[in-house]
PDB file of C-alpha atoms and ligand atoms in Angstrom:
ATOM      1  CA  MET A 112     -51.815  35.508  40.602  1.00 62.00           C
ATOM      2  CA  SER A 113     -54.663  35.811  43.472  1.00 72.00           C
ATOM      3  CA  THR A 114     -56.026  39.047  44.345  1.00 85.00           C
ATOM      4  CA  LEU A 115     -57.598  37.621  47.680  1.00 91.00           C
ATOM      5  CA  ALA A 116     -55.219  38.706  50.693  1.00 95.00           C
ATOM      6  CA  PRO A 117     -53.322  35.599  51.989  1.00 96.00           C
ATOM      7  CA  ARG A 118     -54.377  34.113  55.326  1.00 97.00           C
ATOM      8  CA  PRO A 119     -52.068  32.542  57.867  1.00 96.00           C
ATOM      9  CA  ARG A 120     -52.041  28.725  58.637  1.00 96.00           C
ATOM     10  CA  ALA A 121     -53.079  29.396  62.342  1.00 96.00           C
ATOM     11  CA  ALA A 122     -56.650  31.068  61.545  1.00 97.00           C
ATOM     12  CA  SER A 123     -57.896  27.786  60.147  1.00 98.00           C
ATOM     13  CA  VAL A 124     -56.322  25.205  62.159  1.00 98.00           C
ATOM     14  CA  THR A 125     -59.481  22.624  63.306  1.00 98.00           C
ATOM     15  CA  ASP A 126     -59.610  20.604  66.589  1.00 98.00           C
ATOM     16  CA  MET A 127     -62.183  17.895  67.094  1.00 98.00           C
ATOM     17  CA  VAL A 128     -62.564  15.424  69.568  1.00 98.00           C
ATOM     18  CA  GLU A 129     -64.675  12.100  69.399  1.00 98.00           C
ATOM     19  CA  TYR A 130     -65.529   9.732  72.337  1.00 98.00           C
ATOM     20  CA  VAL A 131     -65.767   5.983  70.482  1.00 98.00           C
ATOM     21  CA  LEU A 132     -69.211   4.855  71.572  1.00 98.00           C
ATOM     22  CA  PRO A 133     -70.246   1.106  70.391  1.00 97.00           C
ATOM     23  CA  GLN A 134     -72.188   2.310  67.334  1.00 97.00           C
ATOM     24  CA  HIS A 135     -68.749   3.597  65.708  1.00 98.00           C
ATOM     25  CA  ALA A 136     -66.927   0.006  66.558  1.00 97.00           C
ATOM     26  CA  ASN A 137     -66.878  -3.170  64.932  1.00 95.00           C
ATOM     27  CA  ILE A 138     -67.170  -6.562  66.889  1.00 95.00           C
ATOM     28  CA  GLY A 139     -63.849  -6.198  68.185  1.00 95.00           C
ATOM     29  CA  SER A 140     -64.459  -3.111  69.854  1.00 97.00           C
ATOM     30  CA  THR A 141     -62.234  -0.943  68.021  1.00 97.00           C
ATOM     31  CA  VAL A 142     -63.473   1.896  65.966  1.00 97.00           C
ATOM     32  CA  PHE A 143     -64.362   1.218  62.562  1.00 96.00           C
ATOM     33  CA  GLY A 144     -61.859   2.677  59.539  1.00 95.00           C
ATOM     34  CA  GLY A 145     -64.832   4.242  57.746  1.00 96.00           C
ATOM     35  CA  GLN A 146     -65.854   6.086  60.952  1.00 97.00           C
ATOM     36  CA  ILE A 147     -62.086   7.682  61.391  1.00 97.00           C
ATOM     37  CA  MET A 148     -62.157   8.386  57.492  1.00 97.00           C
ATOM     38  CA  ALA A 149     -65.672  10.395  57.966  1.00 97.00           C
ATOM     39  CA  TRP A 150     -64.249  12.295  61.035  1.00 98.00           C
ATOM     40  CA  VAL A 151     -61.069  13.192  58.972  1.00 98.00           C
ATOM     41  CA  ASP A 152     -63.398  14.235  55.920  1.00 98.00           C
ATOM     42  CA  LEU A 153     -65.380  16.361  58.438  1.00 98.00           C
ATOM     43  CA  CYS A 154     -62.179  17.654  60.362  1.00 98.00           C
ATOM     44  CA  ALA A 155     -60.372  18.960  57.079  1.00 98.00           C
ATOM     45  CA  ALA A 156     -63.596  20.291  55.685  1.00 98.00           C
ATOM     46  CA  ILE A 157     -64.158  22.953  58.474  1.00 98.00           C
ATOM     47  CA  CYS A 158     -60.286  23.653  58.134  1.00 98.00           C
ATOM     48  CA  ALA A 159     -60.897  24.229  54.500  1.00 98.00           C
ATOM     49  CA  GLN A 160     -63.852  26.247  54.764  1.00 98.00           C
ATOM     50  CA  ARG A 161     -62.390  28.338  57.521  1.00 98.00           C
ATOM     51  CA  HIS A 162     -59.628  29.111  55.084  1.00 98.00           C
ATOM     52  CA  ALA A 163     -61.381  29.738  51.960  1.00 98.00           C
ATOM     53  CA  GLY A 164     -64.711  31.196  53.445  1.00 98.00           C
ATOM     54  CA  ARG A 165     -66.575  29.630  50.620  1.00 98.00           C
ATOM     55  CA  PRO A 166     -67.921  25.896  51.018  1.00 98.00           C
ATOM     56  CA  CYS A 167     -65.664  23.113  49.819  1.00 98.00           C
ATOM     57  CA  VAL A 168     -66.030  19.478  48.340  1.00 98.00           C
ATOM     58  CA  THR A 169     -63.576  16.840  48.806  1.00 98.00           C
ATOM     59  CA  ALA A 170     -61.576  16.198  45.477  1.00 97.00           C
ATOM     60  CA  PHE A 171     -58.849  13.694  46.473  1.00 96.00           C
ATOM     61  CA  VAL A 172     -57.705  11.909  49.910  1.00 95.00           C
ATOM     62  CA  ASP A 173     -54.382  10.291  49.970  1.00 92.00           C
ATOM     63  CA  ASP A 174     -53.522   6.967  51.323  1.00 87.00           C
ATOM     64  CA  LEU A 175     -54.607   6.473  54.945  1.00 90.00           C
ATOM     65  CA  LEU A 176     -52.385   4.197  57.203  1.00 90.00           C
ATOM     66  CA  PHE A 177     -53.906   2.839  60.375  1.00 93.00           C
ATOM     67  CA  LYS A 178     -51.286   2.647  62.687  1.00 94.00           C
ATOM     68  CA  ARG A 179     -52.763   1.739  65.851  1.00 95.00           C
ATOM     69  CA  PRO A 180     -56.613   1.277  66.783  1.00 96.00           C
ATOM     70  CA  VAL A 181     -58.724   2.871  69.224  1.00 98.00           C
ATOM     71  CA  ARG A 182     -61.115   0.955  71.441  1.00 98.00           C
ATOM     72  CA  VAL A 183     -64.565   1.926  72.691  1.00 98.00           C
ATOM     73  CA  GLY A 184     -64.331   4.198  75.801  1.00 98.00           C
ATOM     74  CA  GLN A 185     -61.314   5.849  74.262  1.00 98.00           C
ATOM     75  CA  VAL A 186     -61.061   9.140  72.373  1.00 98.00           C
ATOM     76  CA  VAL A 187     -60.113  10.061  68.850  1.00 98.00           C
ATOM     77  CA  ARG A 188     -58.355  13.563  68.570  1.00 98.00           C
ATOM     78  CA  LEU A 189     -58.241  15.043  65.238  1.00 98.00           C
ATOM     79  CA  ARG A 190     -56.345  18.291  64.248  1.00 98.00           C
ATOM     80  CA  ALA A 191     -56.569  19.648  60.656  1.00 98.00           C
ATOM     81  CA  HIS A 192     -54.192  22.250  58.988  1.00 97.00           C
ATOM     82  CA  ILE A 193     -53.795  23.584  55.594  1.00 97.00           C
ATOM     83  CA  LEU A 194     -50.438  22.800  54.087  1.00 96.00           C
ATOM     84  CA  ALA A 195     -50.609  24.680  50.867  1.00 97.00           C
ATOM     85  CA  THR A 196     -53.196  26.578  48.665  1.00 98.00           C
ATOM     86  CA  PHE A 197     -53.311  26.592  44.734  1.00 98.00           C
ATOM     87  CA  ARG A 198     -55.843  28.407  42.741  1.00 97.00           C
ATOM     88  CA  THR A 199     -59.137  27.066  43.874  1.00 98.00           C
ATOM     89  CA  SER A 200     -57.863  23.988  45.728  1.00 98.00           C
ATOM     90  CA  MET A 201     -56.130  23.341  49.120  1.00 98.00           C
ATOM     91  CA  GLU A 202     -54.236  20.694  50.880  1.00 98.00           C
ATOM     92  CA  ILE A 203     -55.102  20.062  54.207  1.00 98.00           C
ATOM     93  CA  GLU A 204     -53.184  17.738  56.522  1.00 97.00           C
ATOM     94  CA  VAL A 205     -55.204  15.855  59.314  1.00 97.00           C
ATOM     95  CA  ASP A 206     -52.980  14.123  62.263  1.00 97.00           C
ATOM     96  CA  VAL A 207     -55.218  11.772  64.316  1.00 98.00           C
ATOM     97  CA  HIS A 208     -54.232  10.547  67.957  1.00 98.00           C
ATOM     98  CA  GLY A 209     -56.065   8.165  69.942  1.00 98.00           C
ATOM     99  CA  GLU A 210     -56.415   8.848  73.807  1.00 98.00           C
ATOM    100  CA  ASP A 211     -57.171   6.841  76.921  1.00 98.00           C
ATOM    101  CA  THR A 212     -58.673   9.410  79.360  1.00 98.00           C
ATOM    102  CA  ILE A 213     -58.098   6.962  82.126  1.00 98.00           C
ATOM    103  CA  THR A 214     -54.495   6.283  81.818  1.00 98.00           C
ATOM    104  CA  GLY A 215     -53.447   9.490  79.791  1.00 98.00           C
ATOM    105  CA  GLU A 216     -51.771   7.720  77.154  1.00 98.00           C
ATOM    106  CA  VAL A 217     -51.798   9.424  73.738  1.00 98.00           C
ATOM    107  CA  TRP A 218     -50.634   7.510  70.513  1.00 98.00           C
ATOM    108  CA  PRO A 219     -50.597   8.463  66.671  1.00 97.00           C
ATOM    109  CA  THR A 220     -53.404   6.560  64.722  1.00 96.00           C
ATOM    110  CA  VAL A 221     -53.607   8.308  61.320  1.00 95.00           C
ATOM    111  CA  GLU A 222     -52.213  10.573  59.232  1.00 93.00           C
ATOM    112  CA  CYS A 223     -53.879  11.898  55.943  1.00 95.00           C
ATOM    113  CA  ARG A 224     -53.676  14.702  53.496  1.00 97.00           C
ATOM    114  CA  ILE A 225     -56.891  15.586  51.656  1.00 98.00           C
ATOM    115  CA  VAL A 226     -57.479  18.189  48.657  1.00 98.00           C
ATOM    116  CA  PHE A 227     -60.622  20.425  49.094  1.00 98.00           C
ATOM    117  CA  VAL A 228     -61.876  22.637  46.132  1.00 98.00           C
ATOM    118  CA  ALA A 229     -63.773  25.892  47.038  1.00 98.00           C
ATOM    119  CA  MET A 230     -67.009  26.530  45.183  1.00 98.00           C
ATOM    120  CA  ASP A 231     -68.528  29.529  44.232  1.00 98.00           C
ATOM    121  CA  ASP A 232     -72.443  30.510  44.734  1.00 98.00           C
ATOM    122  CA  GLU A 233     -73.054  28.643  41.107  1.00 98.00           C
ATOM    123  CA  ARG A 234     -71.128  25.632  42.582  1.00 97.00           C
ATOM    124  CA  ARG A 235     -68.259  26.124  40.360  1.00 98.00           C
ATOM    125  CA  PRO A 236     -64.434  26.093  41.518  1.00 98.00           C
ATOM    126  CA  THR A 237     -63.435  29.536  42.722  1.00 98.00           C
ATOM    127  CA  ALA A 238     -60.215  31.258  44.095  1.00 98.00           C
ATOM    128  CA  VAL A 239     -58.685  30.401  47.695  1.00 98.00           C
ATOM    129  CA  PRO A 240     -56.953  33.071  49.422  1.00 98.00           C
ATOM    130  CA  PRO A 241     -53.152  32.163  49.115  1.00 97.00           C
ATOM    131  CA  LEU A 242     -51.737  30.650  52.364  1.00 97.00           C
ATOM    132  CA  LEU A 243     -49.387  33.235  54.023  1.00 97.00           C
ATOM    133  CA  LEU A 244     -45.929  31.663  54.036  1.00 95.00           C
ATOM    134  CA  GLU A 245     -44.038  32.974  56.917  1.00 92.00           C
ATOM    135  CA  SER A 246     -40.954  30.485  57.301  1.00 94.00           C
ATOM    136  CA  ASP A 247     -38.858  28.579  55.514  1.00 96.00           C
ATOM    137  CA  ALA A 248     -40.815  25.478  56.735  1.00 94.00           C
ATOM    138  CA  ASP A 249     -44.052  26.976  55.200  1.00 93.00           C
ATOM    139  CA  ARG A 250     -42.330  27.582  52.248  1.00 95.00           C
ATOM    140  CA  ALA A 251     -40.766  23.921  52.040  1.00 96.00           C
ATOM    141  CA  ALA A 252     -44.349  22.494  52.720  1.00 94.00           C
ATOM    142  CA  GLN A 253     -45.788  24.322  50.154  1.00 95.00           C
ATOM    143  CA  ALA A 254     -43.032  23.266  47.525  1.00 96.00           C
ATOM    144  CA  ALA A 255     -43.687  19.553  48.818  1.00 96.00           C
ATOM    145  CA  ALA A 256     -47.372  20.030  48.101  1.00 96.00           C
ATOM    146  CA  GLU A 257     -47.163  21.086  44.709  1.00 96.00           C
ATOM    147  CA  GLU A 258     -45.132  18.037  44.003  1.00 96.00           C
ATOM    148  CA  ARG A 259     -47.803  15.648  45.341  1.00 95.00           C
ATOM    149  CA  ARG A 260     -50.571  18.000  43.306  1.00 96.00           C
ATOM    150  CA  ARG A 261     -48.505  17.324  39.942  1.00 96.00           C
ATOM    151  CA  LEU A 262     -48.558  13.516  40.973  1.00 94.00           C
ATOM    152  CA  ARG A 263     -52.189  13.488  41.633  1.00 92.00           C
ATOM    153  CA  LEU A 264     -53.250  15.383  38.389  1.00 94.00           C
ATOM    154  CA  ALA A 265     -51.476  13.040  36.533  1.00 93.00           C
ATOM    155  CA  LYS A 266     -53.720  10.082  37.613  1.00 87.00           C
ATOM    156  CA  ARG A 267     -56.837  11.788  36.242  1.00 85.00           C
TER     157      ARG A 267
HETATM  158  C1  COA B  23     -63.436  18.186  42.613  1.00 60.02           C
HETATM  159  C2  COA B  23     -64.198  19.020  41.567  1.00 60.02           C
HETATM  160  C3  COA B  23     -64.960  20.178  41.728  1.00 60.02           C
HETATM  161  C4  COA B  23     -63.138  19.279  40.490  1.00 60.02           C
HETATM  162  O1  COA B  23     -63.821  20.073  39.242  1.00 60.02           O
HETATM  163  P1  COA B  23     -63.448  20.295  37.677  1.00 60.02           P
HETATM  164  O2  COA B  23     -64.398  20.109  36.998  1.00 60.02           O
HETATM  165  O3  COA B  23     -62.235  18.935  37.718  1.00 60.02           O
HETATM  166  O4  COA B  23     -62.755  21.488  37.855  1.00 60.02           O
HETATM  167  P2  COA B  23     -61.124  21.958  37.448  1.00 60.02           P
HETATM  168  O5  COA B  23     -60.663  21.293  36.354  1.00 60.02           O
HETATM  169  O6  COA B  23     -61.539  23.609  37.324  1.00 60.02           O
HETATM  170  O7  COA B  23     -60.640  21.700  38.949  1.00 60.02           O
HETATM  171  C5  COA B  23     -60.941  22.536  40.288  1.00 60.02           C
HETATM  172  C6  COA B  23     -59.763  22.362  41.185  1.00 60.02           C
HETATM  173  O8  COA B  23     -59.794  20.805  41.500  1.00 60.02           O
HETATM  174  C7  COA B  23     -58.442  20.491  41.297  1.00 60.02           C
HETATM  175  N1  COA B  23     -58.471  18.808  41.285  1.00 60.02           N
HETATM  176  C8  COA B  23     -59.528  18.231  40.272  1.00 60.02           C
HETATM  177  N2  COA B  23     -59.271  16.988  40.407  1.00 60.02           N
HETATM  178  C9  COA B  23     -58.355  16.732  41.274  1.00 60.02           C
HETATM  179  C10 COA B  23     -57.743  15.561  41.938  1.00 60.02           C
HETATM  180  N3  COA B  23     -57.918  14.143  41.444  1.00 60.02           N
HETATM  181  N4  COA B  23     -56.699  15.709  42.616  1.00 60.02           N
HETATM  182  C11 COA B  23     -56.301  16.953  42.999  1.00 60.02           C
HETATM  183  N5  COA B  23     -56.822  18.081  42.836  1.00 60.02           N
HETATM  184  C12 COA B  23     -57.829  18.028  41.929  1.00 60.02           C
HETATM  185  C13 COA B  23     -57.778  21.152  40.253  1.00 60.02           C
HETATM  186  O9  COA B  23     -56.624  20.983  40.408  1.00 60.02           O
HETATM  187  C14 COA B  23     -58.332  22.639  40.545  1.00 60.02           C
HETATM  188  O10 COA B  23     -57.428  22.882  41.576  1.00 60.02           O
HETATM  189  P3  COA B  23     -56.539  24.530  41.197  1.00 60.02           P
HETATM  190  O11 COA B  23     -57.728  25.712  40.718  1.00 60.02           O
HETATM  191  O12 COA B  23     -56.205  24.702  42.511  1.00 60.02           O
HETATM  192  O13 COA B  23     -55.545  23.927  40.099  1.00 60.02           O
HETATM  193  C15 COA B  23     -65.320  18.190  40.917  1.00 60.02           C
HETATM  194  O14 COA B  23     -64.444  17.042  40.357  1.00 60.02           O
HETATM  195  C16 COA B  23     -66.270  17.487  41.758  1.00 60.02           C
HETATM  196  O15 COA B  23     -67.132  18.311  41.961  1.00 60.02           O
HETATM  197  N6  COA B  23     -65.960  16.174  42.502  1.00 60.02           N
HETATM  198  C17 COA B  23     -66.850  15.760  43.280  1.00 60.02           C
HETATM  199  C18 COA B  23     -66.776  16.423  44.710  1.00 60.02           C
HETATM  200  C19 COA B  23     -67.604  15.687  45.901  1.00 60.02           C
HETATM  201  O16 COA B  23     -68.584  15.486  45.438  1.00 60.02           O
HETATM  202  N7  COA B  23     -66.815  15.274  46.755  1.00 60.02           N
HETATM  203  C20 COA B  23     -67.439  14.592  47.796  1.00 60.02           C
HETATM  204  C21 COA B  23     -68.675  15.264  48.629  1.00 60.02           C
HETATM  205  S1  COA B  23     -68.132  16.609  49.400  1.00 60.02           S
END
């Protein structure tokens, strides 16, 4: 049982906005999947570190489905929030949307969950504050994450 004080989800929600430039794109002028993955990892890492108050490393990335492309001149919007905490690890969800600033259209492009592990000063896994579970939806999200965790750890 953690002795750290629980922290609310809202305290670590992280937003990022990226303008898609030619260096982010393939020859079809749509953003590279790997570039989106890098932004997803960054956004989630900031969220994890805000929650943990420690440096965090990426331990596991769930499947990524690229639903619709984002083109040069459009915008990628990312929002990360914590779904669940375990002992030293946390599951973070990142929602990614494309945005056309000229037309105002916004569309979902990727949704992903990533596990981060908090590190102590000797770079060993260290306990994270529990997530404050404030509603039935929060408790259901934690329970669903526990099941995904069981499946991930079974793959090790
Ligand atoms: C992630 C890492 C710290 C886990 O180290 P480890 O020696 O397996 O340590 P432990 O067994 O004590 O596990 C630490 C935590 O990682 C979690 N973990 C380890 N492997 C995992 C996996 N495949 N999926 C999900 N969580 C995992 C464990 O469940 C544990 O969390 P918990 O305390 O909440 O239960 C280690 O594998 C590592 O450093 N990996 C490289 C990380 C990295 O370089 N990332 C990319 C750059 S940031």
